Amino acid sequence: MAIDLAVVPVAGRGTRLLPLTKSQPKEMLPVGRRPVVQYVVEELARCGIKRILFVTGPGKTAIENHFDIDVELINHLRETGKEEFLAELAFEREDVEYFYVRQRRQLGLGHAVLCSRAFVDGDCFVVALGDSILGLNERSRIVEVMVERFKASEAAAVIAFEEVAPEDVAEYGIALPRDKDAEVFILDDLVEKPDPSQAPSNLAVAGRYVFSPVIFEALAETPPGKNGEIQLTDAIRRLIRAGRKVLGIRLPPGERRFDIGHFESYFRAVVEFAVADPQFGAALRQRLGIKSC
Ligand code: G1P
């Protein structure tokens, strides 16, 4: 059973990044030399994904334009002697097919994933959040590792986690792991954005999931939860409570997630990618008095 399909929700309004996101999708914000969502697509392609379904919403057409093959631009670069820039469009030729479905009402991440149900049509699939970059310098293979685990374990879901500072748990889905020190663990519970005083751990959902289609049954029965939204976390919790096996897997040491959902983490991503730039990073580090990265 090959898993070659990823659902990438990109319908969120990006409210926490206003006014940046008033007329452009947060997934198209620049980090280093690419818009955020291009890193996500390249990561998925590296991990064997061949079909990507974006769940879009109002104001997101820039994402569709970005992944089109722009013949006019290619010709323009050729005709004006700017062939050196053609390499920057190599991502257009990624061995991936793109599909789009609209989330017609903003009812939360769980509802966005539910909008992919007819397309997914009974397959097992990956969900990769379009506003989360994994790892600097195109190295992350976590989705590939998760898919292997998923296939070997007969789990209903495998979810990537990273440790966050205790005060940041209120921003994320937080795990109750059966074995808190294990690299791969059974999830006993998952809580969306808990109060830090009640958080079951500081292991936060890192924006990558592998699901069997049973998630759709759970999502269809999930009422609005935190912030009045239909939460993917709550549907996963239903699976756990129904006795289904759900596994957590930690990001490997040294691999971090850059969450573009709010300014603090967005700024961190912008700075870290800029100082790691192969061409300008060294000079920038010197200027900023940063020793290495
Ligand atoms: C969503 C999920 C949350 C997860 C987070 C990762 O929250 O609901 O469980 O930890 O993404 O970025 P959002 O950022 O949409 O509020």
mmCIF file of C-alpha atoms and ligand atoms in Angstrom:
data_model
loop_
_atom_site.group_PDB
_atom_site.id
_atom_site.type_symbol
_atom_site.label_atom_id
_atom_site.label_comp_id
_atom_site.label_asym_id
_atom_site.label_seq_id
_atom_site.Cartn_x
_atom_site.Cartn_y
_atom_site.Cartn_z
ATOM 1 C CA MET A 1 0.000 0.000 0.000
ATOM 2 C CA ALA A 2 1.750 3.142 -1.222
ATOM 3 C CA ILE A 3 0.728 6.398 0.428
ATOM 4 C CA ASP A 4 1.222 9.044 -2.219
ATOM 5 C CA LEU A 5 -1.487 11.572 -1.334
ATOM 6 C CA ALA A 6 -1.141 14.588 0.960
ATOM 7 C CA VAL A 7 -3.863 16.994 2.022
ATOM 8 C CA VAL A 8 -2.468 20.462 2.711
ATOM 9 C CA PRO A 9 -4.929 22.759 4.519
ATOM 10 C CA VAL A 10 -4.283 26.385 3.562
ATOM 11 C CA ALA A 11 -7.703 27.894 4.210
ATOM 12 C CA GLY A 12 -6.999 29.659 7.542
ATOM 13 C CA ARG A 13 -7.314 33.439 7.560
ATOM 14 C CA GLY A 14 -3.962 34.093 9.246
ATOM 15 C CA THR A 15 -5.593 36.447 11.740
ATOM 16 C CA ARG A 16 -2.621 36.332 14.103
ATOM 17 C CA LEU A 17 -0.411 37.778 11.348
ATOM 18 C CA LEU A 18 -2.528 40.805 10.400
ATOM 19 C CA PRO A 19 -1.942 43.123 8.613
ATOM 20 C CA LEU A 20 0.591 40.960 6.688
ATOM 21 C CA THR A 21 -2.151 38.541 5.762
ATOM 22 C CA LYS A 22 -4.906 40.992 4.885
ATOM 23 C CA SER A 23 -4.545 40.437 1.144
ATOM 24 C CA GLN A 24 -1.993 37.637 0.869
ATOM 25 C CA PRO A 25 -2.089 34.080 2.204
ATOM 26 C CA LYS A 26 0.152 33.437 5.208
ATOM 27 C CA GLU A 27 1.395 30.352 3.346
ATOM 28 C CA MET A 28 2.883 32.683 0.693
ATOM 29 C CA LEU A 29 4.888 34.775 3.167
ATOM 30 C CA PRO A 30 8.614 34.749 2.414
ATOM 31 C CA VAL A 31 11.042 32.795 4.567
ATOM 32 C CA GLY A 32 14.569 32.737 3.179
ATOM 33 C CA ARG A 33 14.248 32.451 -0.592
ATOM 34 C CA ARG A 34 10.896 30.752 -0.862
ATOM 35 C CA PRO A 35 7.303 31.245 0.179
ATOM 36 C CA VAL A 36 6.438 29.021 3.148
ATOM 37 C CA VAL A 37 4.202 26.587 1.269
ATOM 38 C CA GLN A 38 6.912 25.822 -1.313
ATOM 39 C CA TYR A 39 9.039 24.316 1.473
ATOM 40 C CA VAL A 40 6.066 22.154 2.448
ATOM 41 C CA VAL A 41 5.520 20.909 -1.106
ATOM 42 C CA GLU A 42 9.227 20.200 -1.649
ATOM 43 C CA GLU A 43 9.370 18.281 1.638
ATOM 44 C CA LEU A 44 6.367 16.167 0.612
ATOM 45 C CA ALA A 45 7.800 15.471 -2.844
ATOM 46 C CA ARG A 46 11.078 14.350 -1.222
ATOM 47 C CA CYS A 47 9.077 11.928 0.925
ATOM 48 C CA GLY A 48 7.365 10.199 -2.011
ATOM 49 C CA ILE A 49 4.119 12.176 -2.226
ATOM 50 C CA LYS A 50 2.805 12.391 -5.801
ATOM 51 C CA ARG A 51 -0.604 14.040 -5.320
ATOM 52 C CA ILE A 52 -1.243 17.149 -3.258
ATOM 53 C CA LEU A 53 -4.736 18.374 -2.484
ATOM 54 C CA PHE A 54 -4.811 21.933 -1.138
ATOM 55 C CA VAL A 55 -7.836 22.830 0.930
ATOM 56 C CA THR A 56 -8.143 26.509 0.071
ATOM 57 C CA GLY A 57 -10.426 29.374 0.980
ATOM 58 C CA PRO A 58 -11.015 33.047 0.200
ATOM 59 C CA GLY A 59 -7.953 34.999 -0.927
ATOM 60 C CA LYS A 60 -5.755 31.979 -1.587
ATOM 61 C CA THR A 61 -5.422 32.037 -5.382
ATOM 62 C CA ALA A 62 -1.767 33.145 -5.101
ATOM 63 C CA ILE A 63 -1.024 29.576 -3.967
ATOM 64 C CA GLU A 64 -2.609 28.097 -7.093
ATOM 65 C CA ASN A 65 -0.712 30.571 -9.287
ATOM 66 C CA HIS A 66 2.558 29.711 -7.561
ATOM 67 C CA PHE A 67 2.377 26.024 -8.473
ATOM 68 C CA ASP A 68 1.265 26.581 -12.083
ATOM 69 C CA ILE A 69 3.825 26.203 -14.856
ATOM 70 C CA ASP A 70 4.347 29.782 -16.005
ATOM 71 C CA VAL A 71 5.324 29.405 -19.670
ATOM 72 C CA GLU A 72 5.150 33.159 -20.241
ATOM 73 C CA LEU A 73 7.646 33.828 -17.468
ATOM 74 C CA ILE A 74 9.955 31.067 -18.704
ATOM 75 C CA ASN A 75 9.903 32.506 -22.236
ATOM 76 C CA HIS A 76 10.462 36.005 -20.905
ATOM 77 C CA LEU A 77 13.550 34.886 -18.968
ATOM 78 C CA ARG A 78 14.912 33.138 -22.060
ATOM 79 C CA GLU A 79 14.225 36.039 -24.415
ATOM 80 C CA THR A 80 15.782 38.598 -22.116
ATOM 81 C CA GLY A 81 18.952 36.591 -21.465
ATOM 82 C CA LYS A 82 18.092 35.837 -17.843
ATOM 83 C CA GLU A 83 18.483 32.066 -18.094
ATOM 84 C CA GLU A 84 20.213 31.958 -14.726
ATOM 85 C CA PHE A 85 16.834 32.544 -13.062
ATOM 86 C CA LEU A 86 15.254 29.490 -14.723
ATOM 87 C CA ALA A 87 16.784 27.300 -12.006
ATOM 88 C CA GLU A 88 14.611 29.159 -9.483
ATOM 89 C CA LEU A 89 11.532 27.785 -11.245
ATOM 90 C CA ALA A 90 12.696 24.164 -11.111
ATOM 91 C CA PHE A 91 10.103 23.465 -8.392
ATOM 92 C CA GLU A 92 7.386 23.907 -11.049
ATOM 93 C CA ARG A 93 8.571 20.619 -12.558
ATOM 94 C CA GLU A 94 8.323 18.651 -9.297
ATOM 95 C CA ASP A 95 6.863 15.173 -10.001
ATOM 96 C CA VAL A 96 3.607 16.061 -8.241
ATOM 97 C CA GLU A 97 0.012 16.646 -9.364
ATOM 98 C CA TYR A 98 -1.888 19.481 -7.686
ATOM 99 C CA PHE A 99 -5.574 19.534 -6.827
ATOM 100 C CA TYR A 100 -7.704 22.120 -5.058
ATOM 101 C CA VAL A 101 -10.887 22.017 -3.024
ATOM 102 C CA ARG A 102 -12.513 24.977 -1.261
ATOM 103 C CA GLN A 103 -13.464 25.020 2.380
ATOM 104 C CA ARG A 104 -16.598 27.060 1.847
ATOM 105 C CA ARG A 105 -17.048 28.035 5.479
ATOM 106 C CA GLN A 106 -14.331 28.720 8.026
ATOM 107 C CA LEU A 107 -15.232 26.040 10.551
ATOM 108 C CA GLY A 108 -11.753 24.980 11.689
ATOM 109 C CA LEU A 109 -8.881 22.658 10.766
ATOM 110 C CA GLY A 110 -10.898 19.474 11.341
ATOM 111 C CA HIS A 111 -13.592 20.719 8.983
ATOM 112 C CA ALA A 112 -10.927 21.662 6.389
ATOM 113 C CA VAL A 113 -9.625 18.078 6.437
ATOM 114 C CA LEU A 114 -13.206 16.786 6.208
ATOM 115 C CA CYS A 115 -13.579 18.802 2.965
ATOM 116 C CA SER A 116 -11.033 16.420 1.372
ATOM 117 C CA ARG A 117 -13.127 13.312 2.052
ATOM 118 C CA ALA A 118 -14.620 12.798 -1.424
ATOM 119 C CA PHE A 119 -11.228 13.277 -3.065
ATOM 120 C CA VAL A 120 -9.342 10.986 -0.676
ATOM 121 C CA ASP A 121 -11.965 8.332 -1.380
ATOM 122 C CA GLY A 122 -10.976 5.646 1.106
ATOM 123 C CA ASP A 123 -7.178 5.964 0.782
ATOM 124 C CA CYS A 124 -4.686 6.389 3.622
ATOM 125 C CA PHE A 125 -3.187 9.866 3.401
ATOM 126 C CA VAL A 126 -0.844 12.456 4.851
ATOM 127 C CA VAL A 127 -1.924 15.813 6.255
ATOM 128 C CA ALA A 128 0.759 18.527 6.198
ATOM 129 C CA LEU A 129 -0.116 21.975 7.523
ATOM 130 C CA GLY A 130 0.696 24.586 4.903
ATOM 131 C CA ASP A 131 2.024 27.056 7.486
ATOM 132 C CA SER A 132 4.685 24.816 9.057
ATOM 133 C CA ILE A 133 8.200 24.339 7.675
ATOM 134 C CA LEU A 134 10.093 21.332 9.007
ATOM 135 C CA GLY A 135 13.859 21.625 9.318
ATOM 136 C CA LEU A 136 16.339 24.070 7.845
ATOM 137 C CA ASN A 137 17.941 23.352 4.466
ATOM 138 C CA GLU A 138 15.483 20.848 2.980
ATOM 139 C CA ARG A 139 16.447 17.902 5.089
ATOM 140 C CA SER A 140 13.273 16.668 6.740
ATOM 141 C CA ARG A 141 12.318 13.081 5.993
ATOM 142 C CA ILE A 142 9.862 12.779 8.862
ATOM 143 C CA VAL A 143 6.844 12.126 6.610
ATOM 144 C CA GLU A 144 8.630 9.172 5.012
ATOM 145 C CA VAL A 145 9.462 7.775 8.467
ATOM 146 C CA MET A 146 5.867 8.312 9.621
ATOM 147 C CA VAL A 147 4.474 6.509 6.565
ATOM 148 C CA GLU A 148 6.773 3.530 7.241
ATOM 149 C CA ARG A 149 5.626 3.416 10.881
ATOM 150 C CA PHE A 150 2.029 3.713 9.828
ATOM 151 C CA LYS A 151 2.307 0.791 7.416
ATOM 152 C CA ALA A 152 4.156 -1.389 9.926
ATOM 153 C CA SER A 153 1.877 -0.733 12.901
ATOM 154 C CA GLU A 154 -1.744 -0.873 11.688
ATOM 155 C CA ALA A 155 -2.304 2.394 13.513
ATOM 156 C CA ALA A 156 -5.266 4.605 12.660
ATOM 157 C CA ALA A 157 -2.974 7.637 12.781
ATOM 158 C CA VAL A 158 0.667 8.569 13.224
ATOM 159 C CA ILE A 159 1.400 12.129 14.333
ATOM 160 C CA ALA A 160 4.678 14.085 14.542
ATOM 161 C CA PHE A 161 5.479 15.910 17.780
ATOM 162 C CA GLU A 162 8.081 18.334 19.029
ATOM 163 C CA GLU A 163 8.825 19.585 22.516
ATOM 164 C CA VAL A 164 7.809 23.187 23.128
ATOM 165 C CA ALA A 165 8.402 25.517 26.070
ATOM 166 C CA PRO A 166 5.804 24.898 28.822
ATOM 167 C CA GLU A 167 4.375 28.402 28.378
ATOM 168 C CA ASP A 168 3.742 27.711 24.647
ATOM 169 C CA VAL A 169 1.496 24.663 25.086
ATOM 170 C CA ALA A 170 -1.636 26.835 24.805
ATOM 171 C CA GLU A 171 -0.831 27.339 21.073
ATOM 172 C CA TYR A 172 -0.869 23.658 20.080
ATOM 173 C CA GLY A 173 -2.401 20.192 20.243
ATOM 174 C CA ILE A 174 -0.638 18.519 23.208
ATOM 175 C CA ALA A 175 -0.002 14.781 23.702
ATOM 176 C CA LEU A 176 -0.534 12.523 26.657
ATOM 177 C CA PRO A 177 2.105 9.925 25.719
ATOM 178 C CA ARG A 178 2.031 6.487 27.307
ATOM 179 C CA ASP A 179 5.846 6.536 27.477
ATOM 180 C CA LYS A 180 7.011 10.127 27.656
ATOM 181 C CA ASP A 181 10.664 9.353 26.896
ATOM 182 C CA ALA A 182 10.172 7.103 23.881
ATOM 183 C CA GLU A 183 10.915 8.252 20.360
ATOM 184 C CA VAL A 184 7.719 6.544 19.149
ATOM 185 C CA PHE A 185 4.862 6.288 21.625
ATOM 186 C CA ILE A 186 1.229 5.349 21.949
ATOM 187 C CA LEU A 187 -0.992 8.372 22.428
ATOM 188 C CA ASP A 188 -3.339 8.047 25.385
ATOM 189 C CA ASP A 189 -4.890 11.446 24.773
ATOM 190 C CA LEU A 190 -4.511 14.629 22.764
ATOM 191 C CA VAL A 191 -5.724 18.004 24.014
ATOM 192 C CA GLU A 192 -6.152 21.082 21.830
ATOM 193 C CA LYS A 193 -4.506 24.225 23.192
ATOM 194 C CA PRO A 194 -4.645 23.365 26.910
ATOM 195 C CA ASP A 195 -4.055 25.838 29.671
ATOM 196 C CA PRO A 196 -0.370 25.408 30.665
ATOM 197 C CA SER A 197 -1.424 24.399 34.185
ATOM 198 C CA GLN A 198 -3.473 21.487 32.784
ATOM 199 C CA ALA A 199 -1.264 20.364 29.891
ATOM 200 C CA PRO A 200 -0.584 16.613 29.841
ATOM 201 C CA SER A 201 3.000 17.205 28.544
ATOM 202 C CA ASN A 202 4.919 19.715 26.449
ATOM 203 C CA LEU A 203 4.842 17.535 23.306
ATOM 204 C CA ALA A 204 3.095 19.566 20.605
ATOM 205 C CA VAL A 205 1.610 18.392 17.310
ATOM 206 C CA ALA A 206 4.184 19.429 14.704
ATOM 207 C CA GLY A 207 1.861 19.829 11.729
ATOM 208 C CA ARG A 208 2.379 16.423 10.067
ATOM 209 C CA TYR A 209 -0.070 13.503 10.305
ATOM 210 C CA VAL A 210 -0.710 10.177 8.546
ATOM 211 C CA PHE A 211 -4.304 8.951 8.661
ATOM 212 C CA SER A 212 -6.353 5.948 7.754
ATOM 213 C CA PRO A 213 -9.737 6.992 6.299
ATOM 214 C CA VAL A 214 -11.447 6.229 9.655
ATOM 215 C CA ILE A 215 -10.476 9.793 10.593
ATOM 216 C CA PHE A 216 -13.334 11.004 8.366
ATOM 217 C CA GLU A 217 -15.912 9.082 10.381
ATOM 218 C CA ALA A 218 -14.520 10.655 13.543
ATOM 219 C CA LEU A 219 -14.442 14.127 11.972
ATOM 220 C CA ALA A 220 -18.034 13.831 10.768
ATOM 221 C CA GLU A 221 -19.113 13.247 14.380
ATOM 222 C CA THR A 222 -16.909 15.897 15.984
ATOM 223 C CA PRO A 223 -18.776 18.942 17.299
ATOM 224 C CA PRO A 224 -17.146 22.383 17.488
ATOM 225 C CA GLY A 225 -14.545 22.502 20.268
ATOM 226 C CA LYS A 226 -11.816 24.981 21.222
ATOM 227 C CA ASN A 227 -12.580 28.476 19.857
ATOM 228 C CA GLY A 228 -15.870 27.170 18.423
ATOM 229 C CA GLU A 229 -13.989 25.312 15.640
ATOM 230 C CA ILE A 230 -14.197 21.675 14.519
ATOM 231 C CA GLN A 231 -10.794 20.512 15.716
ATOM 232 C CA LEU A 232 -8.724 17.786 14.077
ATOM 233 C CA THR A 233 -7.330 17.126 17.550
ATOM 234 C CA ASP A 234 -10.811 16.295 18.857
ATOM 235 C CA ALA A 235 -11.394 13.799 16.041
ATOM 236 C CA ILE A 236 -8.078 12.085 16.841
ATOM 237 C CA ARG A 237 -9.168 11.973 20.473
ATOM 238 C CA ARG A 238 -12.347 10.197 19.395
ATOM 239 C CA LEU A 239 -10.248 7.574 17.627
ATOM 240 C CA ILE A 240 -8.202 7.032 20.794
ATOM 241 C CA ARG A 241 -11.351 6.766 22.913
ATOM 242 C CA ALA A 242 -12.826 4.268 20.460
ATOM 243 C CA GLY A 243 -9.796 2.054 21.139
ATOM 244 C CA ARG A 244 -7.929 2.758 17.879
ATOM 245 C CA LYS A 245 -4.157 2.794 17.958
ATOM 246 C CA VAL A 246 -2.709 6.281 17.486
ATOM 247 C CA LEU A 247 1.065 6.713 17.498
ATOM 248 C CA GLY A 248 3.184 9.759 18.197
ATOM 249 C CA ILE A 249 6.681 10.178 16.827
ATOM 250 C CA ARG A 250 9.173 12.815 17.896
ATOM 251 C CA LEU A 251 10.970 14.947 15.353
ATOM 252 C CA PRO A 252 14.559 13.706 15.198
ATOM 253 C CA PRO A 253 17.154 15.576 17.299
ATOM 254 C CA GLY A 254 18.234 18.781 15.598
ATOM 255 C CA GLU A 255 15.119 18.942 13.415
ATOM 256 C CA ARG A 256 12.796 21.759 14.301
ATOM 257 C CA ARG A 257 9.502 23.063 13.107
ATOM 258 C CA PHE A 258 9.044 26.645 11.996
ATOM 259 C CA ASP A 259 5.441 27.560 12.667
ATOM 260 C CA ILE A 260 4.366 30.549 10.611
ATOM 261 C CA GLY A 261 1.120 30.998 12.531
ATOM 262 C CA HIS A 262 2.147 33.988 14.646
ATOM 263 C CA PHE A 263 4.730 36.762 14.652
ATOM 264 C CA GLU A 264 7.168 35.407 17.231
ATOM 265 C CA SER A 265 7.682 32.111 15.424
ATOM 266 C CA TYR A 266 7.514 33.751 11.988
ATOM 267 C CA PHE A 267 10.309 36.180 12.912
ATOM 268 C CA ARG A 268 12.375 33.286 14.243
ATOM 269 C CA ALA A 269 11.974 31.478 10.916
ATOM 270 C CA VAL A 270 12.841 34.584 8.881
ATOM 271 C CA VAL A 271 16.023 35.223 10.894
ATOM 272 C CA GLU A 272 17.185 31.595 11.001
ATOM 273 C CA PHE A 273 16.698 31.050 7.266
ATOM 274 C CA ALA A 274 18.366 34.383 6.442
ATOM 275 C CA VAL A 275 21.495 33.672 8.502
ATOM 276 C CA ALA A 276 21.661 30.149 7.015
ATOM 277 C CA ASP A 277 21.540 31.461 3.433
ATOM 278 C CA PRO A 278 24.426 29.927 1.486
ATOM 279 C CA GLN A 279 25.217 33.206 -0.284
ATOM 280 C CA PHE A 280 24.492 35.959 2.231
ATOM 281 C CA GLY A 281 24.287 34.106 5.562
ATOM 282 C CA ALA A 282 27.944 34.404 6.576
ATOM 283 C CA ALA A 283 28.064 38.184 6.082
ATOM 284 C CA LEU A 284 24.735 38.575 7.855
ATOM 285 C CA ARG A 285 25.910 36.515 10.818
ATOM 286 C CA GLN A 286 29.005 38.673 11.079
ATOM 287 C CA ARG A 287 26.973 41.848 10.917
ATOM 288 C CA LEU A 288 24.600 40.625 13.607
ATOM 289 C CA GLY A 289 27.414 39.248 15.787
ATOM 290 C CA ILE A 290 26.116 35.650 15.498
ATOM 291 C CA LYS A 291 28.914 33.063 15.667
ATOM 292 C CA SER A 292 27.379 30.102 13.812
ATOM 293 C CA CYS A 293 24.035 28.550 13.023
HETATM 294 C C1 G1P B 1 -3.290 23.604 14.547
HETATM 295 C C2 G1P B 1 -3.746 22.359 15.316
HETATM 296 C C3 G1P B 1 -2.844 22.113 16.520
HETATM 297 C C4 G1P B 1 -1.407 22.013 16.053
HETATM 298 C C5 G1P B 1 -1.027 23.282 15.279
HETATM 299 C C6 G1P B 1 0.357 23.146 14.690
HETATM 300 O O1 G1P B 1 -3.533 24.753 15.318
HETATM 301 O O2 G1P B 1 -5.094 22.548 15.725
HETATM 302 O O3 G1P B 1 -3.237 20.937 17.164
HETATM 303 O O4 G1P B 1 -0.518 21.819 17.145
HETATM 304 O O5 G1P B 1 -1.921 23.499 14.193
HETATM 305 O O6 G1P B 1 0.748 24.352 14.089
HETATM 306 P P1 G1P B 1 -3.590 26.234 14.649
HETATM 307 O O7 G1P B 1 -2.161 26.631 14.437
HETATM 308 O O8 G1P B 1 -4.338 26.095 13.371
HETATM 309 O O9 G1P B 1 -4.259 27.104 15.662
#
